[in-house]
Coordinates of C-alpha atoms in Angstrom, one line a residue:
S1 CA 0.1 15.0 -15.0
C2 CA 1.9 12.2 -16.1
N3 CA 1.8 11.6 -19.8
Y4 CA 2.7 8.6 -19.9
Q5 CA 0.6 5.3 -19.2
P6 CA 2.3 2.0 -17.0
V7 CA 2.2 -1.0 -19.1
W8 CA -0.7 -3.9 -16.4
N9 CA 1.2 -7.0 -16.1
K10 CA 4.7 -5.4 -17.2
P11 CA 6.3 -3.0 -14.4
D12 CA 9.0 -2.4 -16.7
S13 CA 7.6 -0.8 -19.2
Y14 CA 4.6 2.6 -20.2
R15 CA 3.6 3.9 -23.1
V16 CA 3.6 6.9 -24.6
F17 CA 1.6 8.9 -26.8
K18 CA 3.2 9.8 -30.3
W19 CA 1.7 11.1 -33.2
N20 CA 1.2 10.1 -36.9
A21 CA -0.5 11.0 -39.7
D22 CA -3.5 9.2 -38.7
G23 CA -3.3 11.0 -35.5
G24 CA -1.1 9.1 -33.3
S25 CA -1.2 6.3 -30.9
Y26 CA 0.0 5.0 -28.1
V27 CA 3.3 3.1 -28.1
E28 CA 5.1 0.5 -25.6
Q29 CA 8.4 1.3 -24.8
Q30 CA 10.7 -0.3 -22.4
C31 CA 13.5 0.6 -19.5
A32 CA 16.4 -0.3 -19.5
E33 CA 18.0 -2.7 -17.6
S34 CA 17.5 -3.6 -13.7
C35 CA 14.6 -0.3 -13.9
Y36 CA 10.9 0.1 -13.0
F37 CA 8.6 2.1 -14.7
N38 CA 7.6 4.7 -11.6
L39 CA 3.7 6.0 -12.3
A40 CA 4.5 9.1 -8.7
T41 CA 7.2 10.3 -11.1
C42 CA 6.5 9.0 -14.1
D43 CA 9.5 7.9 -15.2
C44 CA 11.9 4.4 -15.3
A45 CA 13.7 4.4 -11.6
Y46 CA 16.3 2.1 -10.5
K47 CA 15.2 -1.0 -9.2
P48 CA 16.6 -0.5 -5.6
W49 CA 15.5 -4.1 -4.6
T50 CA 18.3 -7.9 -6.3
P51 CA 15.8 -9.6 -7.8
Q52 CA 16.3 -11.5 -5.4
N53 CA 13.3 -10.2 -3.0
D54 CA 11.1 -11.6 -5.0
T55 CA 11.5 -14.8 -4.5
V56 CA 13.8 -15.1 -1.5
P57 CA 13.2 -18.1 0.0
V58 CA 13.3 -17.1 3.6
C59 CA 12.0 -13.5 4.5
Q60 CA 12.8 -11.1 6.9
P61 CA 10.1 -8.1 8.5
S62 CA 12.1 -5.1 8.0
Y63 CA 9.9 -4.1 11.2
T64 CA 7.8 -5.3 13.4
I65 CA 6.1 -2.8 16.2
G66 CA 4.2 -4.6 18.8
L67 CA 1.5 -1.6 19.6
S68 CA -0.6 -4.4 22.0
Q69 CA -0.1 -1.3 25.1
V70 CA -1.5 2.2 22.3
G71 CA -4.9 2.6 22.4
F72 CA -4.5 4.6 18.9
G73 CA -7.2 7.9 19.6
G74 CA -5.7 10.2 21.4
P75 CA -4.5 14.2 20.4
D76 CA -0.9 13.1 21.2
V77 CA -0.4 8.5 20.2
R78 CA 1.5 8.4 16.9
A79 CA 2.9 5.3 16.0
S80 CA 4.9 6.0 12.4
L81 CA 7.6 4.6 10.0
E82 CA 10.1 7.2 8.6
N83 CA 13.4 9.1 8.1
D84 CA 14.2 5.2 7.0
D85 CA 17.1 5.3 4.3
S86 CA 16.1 2.0 2.7
F87 CA 12.6 3.8 2.1
A88 CA 13.8 6.4 0.4
D89 CA 13.8 4.6 -3.5
Y90 CA 11.9 1.2 -2.8
G91 CA 10.0 1.3 -5.2
G92 CA 9.9 -3.4 -4.7
P93 CA 7.3 -6.0 -3.4
L94 CA 5.8 -5.3 0.2
V95 CA 3.9 -6.6 2.3
I96 CA 1.8 -5.2 5.7
E97 CA 1.0 -7.0 8.5
F98 CA -1.6 -5.6 11.1
R99 CA -4.2 -6.5 13.5
Y100 CA -7.1 -3.9 14.6
R101 CA -10.6 -3.4 17.5
E102 CA -12.6 0.0 16.9
A103 CA -13.0 1.0 20.8
E104 CA -16.4 2.1 20.2
E105 CA -18.5 2.1 16.7
I106 CA -17.5 4.2 14.0
V107 CA -19.5 6.8 13.4
S108 CA -17.7 8.3 10.1
R109 CA -14.7 6.2 8.5
Q110 CA -11.1 6.9 10.3
A111 CA -7.9 5.9 8.8
L112 CA -5.7 2.5 9.9
L113 CA -3.0 4.0 7.6
S114 CA -1.6 5.8 5.1
S115 CA 2.2 7.1 4.0
T116 CA 3.6 9.7 4.9
E117 CA 3.6 12.7 2.9
C118 CA 5.9 14.2 0.4
Q119 CA 6.0 14.8 -3.4
R120 CA 8.1 12.6 -4.7
A121 CA 5.7 9.5 -3.5
G122 CA 1.9 7.7 -4.1
F123 CA -0.6 7.7 -1.7
L124 CA -1.7 4.6 0.5
L125 CA -4.6 5.7 2.8
V126 CA -6.4 2.5 4.8
T127 CA -9.9 3.7 6.3
V128 CA -12.4 2.1 7.9
D129 CA -16.3 2.1 8.6
R130 CA -19.1 0.0 10.2
E131 CA -19.8 -1.7 7.1
S132 CA -15.6 -1.7 5.0
V133 CA -12.6 -2.0 5.0
L134 CA -10.9 1.1 1.7
V135 CA -7.8 0.9 -0.1
E136 CA -6.7 3.6 -2.0
L137 CA -3.5 4.2 -3.4
T138 CA -3.1 7.4 -5.5
T139 CA -0.7 9.3 -7.0
E140 CA 0.0 13.2 -8.0
G141 CA -2.0 11.9 -11.0
G142 CA -5.1 11.1 -9.6
V143 CA -7.0 8.1 -8.2
L144 CA -5.3 4.7 -9.5
T145 CA -6.9 2.0 -7.5
S146 CA -9.7 2.0 -4.7
F147 CA -11.3 -1.1 -3.7
T148 CA -13.3 -2.5 -0.1
L149 CA -13.3 -5.4 2.2
P150 CA -16.2 -5.7 3.4
T151 CA -16.7 -6.6 7.3
V152 CA -19.8 -7.5 7.2
G153 CA -20.3 -9.9 10.8
F154 CA -17.4 -9.5 12.4
K155 CA -17.2 -7.7 15.9
P156 CA -16.1 -4.1 16.6
D157 CA -14.4 -5.8 19.6
Q158 CA -12.8 -8.8 18.5
Y159 CA -9.7 -8.4 16.7
K160 CA -9.2 -8.4 13.2
T161 CA -5.9 -9.2 10.9
F162 CA -5.6 -7.0 8.4
R163 CA -3.0 -8.2 5.6
L164 CA -2.2 -6.2 2.1
V165 CA 0.5 -7.5 -0.8
D166 CA 1.9 -5.5 -3.0
N167 CA 3.5 -7.4 -6.0
N168 CA 3.7 -4.7 -8.8
D169 CA 1.7 -6.3 -10.0
F170 CA -1.2 -7.0 -8.9
I171 CA -2.1 -6.1 -5.5
M172 CA -4.2 -7.9 -2.9
A173 CA -6.0 -7.8 0.7
T174 CA -7.3 -9.7 2.7
I175 CA -9.1 -9.3 6.7
T176 CA -9.5 -11.7 8.7
D177 CA -11.9 -12.3 12.5
G178 CA -9.5 -16.0 12.6
R179 CA -12.8 -17.3 11.1
D180 CA -14.2 -15.8 8.5
G181 CA -12.0 -13.7 5.8
Y182 CA -12.8 -11.5 2.7
T183 CA -10.0 -11.2 0.2
T184 CA -9.7 -8.9 -3.0
R185 CA -6.6 -8.8 -5.3
V186 CA -6.8 -6.1 -7.9
A187 CA -4.1 -5.4 -10.9
A188 CA -1.6 -2.3 -10.6
P189 CA 1.1 -1.3 -11.9
A190 CA 4.1 0.1 -9.9
S191 CA 3.8 3.2 -7.1
P192 CA 5.5 3.8 -4.6
Y193 CA 3.7 4.8 -2.0
L194 CA 6.6 4.2 1.0
Q195 CA 10.0 6.9 0.2
C196 CA 8.9 8.8 3.1
G197 CA 8.2 6.6 5.5
L198 CA 3.6 4.7 7.0
D199 CA 1.5 6.6 9.2
I200 CA -0.2 4.5 11.1
G201 CA -3.7 4.8 13.6
R202 CA -4.1 8.8 10.9
A203 CA -3.7 10.0 7.7
R204 CA -4.5 14.4 6.8
F205 CA -8.4 14.7 6.0
V206 CA -9.4 11.6 8.1
N207 CA -10.3 10.8 11.6
D208 CA -7.8 9.2 13.2
F209 CA -9.0 5.8 14.1
R210 CA -10.0 4.9 18.4
G211 CA -9.1 1.3 18.9
F212 CA -5.9 -0.6 19.4
I213 CA -4.1 -1.4 16.5
D214 CA -1.0 -4.0 17.4
N215 CA 1.4 -6.6 15.8
F216 CA 2.2 -4.7 12.9
V217 CA 4.8 -6.1 10.7
L218 CA 6.8 -5.0 7.2
Y219 CA 8.1 -6.7 4.7
Q220 CA 10.6 -5.3 1.7
C221 CA 9.9 -8.7 0.3
I222 CA 7.1 -11.4 -0.4
P223 CA 7.1 -13.8 1.9
T224 CA 6.8 -17.3 0.6
N225 CA 4.0 -17.8 2.3
V226 CA 2.2 -15.3 1.1
L227 CA -0.1 -15.6 -1.8
A228 CA 1.2 -13.0 -4.0

């Protein structure tokens, strides 16, 4: 487990417990220049991205995958992003967006997206049931943040667009069917979960998604037309 604590809204800082005559307290420390506190590895890590990534005026997708002909739910169907050197040490801002629709009524929670598991990264899991989309972000120290987006009013056979925005201070998720939508925004310190890649439509210990996912886009930056 990690003996350090992140500092909300300050990704380049962390808190460490120091003993004193009164018993002790947490004291804020700052990482070296060009470093950020990586909760997954419990130390300061070098920023593998440039400062311009945070506000770059023209932000191009790192990946665009058209999966419109792929139906998920079969035993041999898998879509993954992995073994990419640009992911290995990346802990910067990112945007993930895709749309999905169910092929049948959801009885129990199914996986829309998950981190490819490895020991040196946090773990992102996005699942869906009949009433909501659940976003969970965990590290080896436990759950970092967890929240839901309702899907009330959305039809199973219609495409819903899901977007996750992580700017290292906040995580914001939105879901819309093109007419109505829901948004949730929570504070969360930098916690890289992309290092080993992403699995689309599946995750360990959760049922695979049975339906269709397409228009998958991944940005390793925050586009200017996306609210962060």
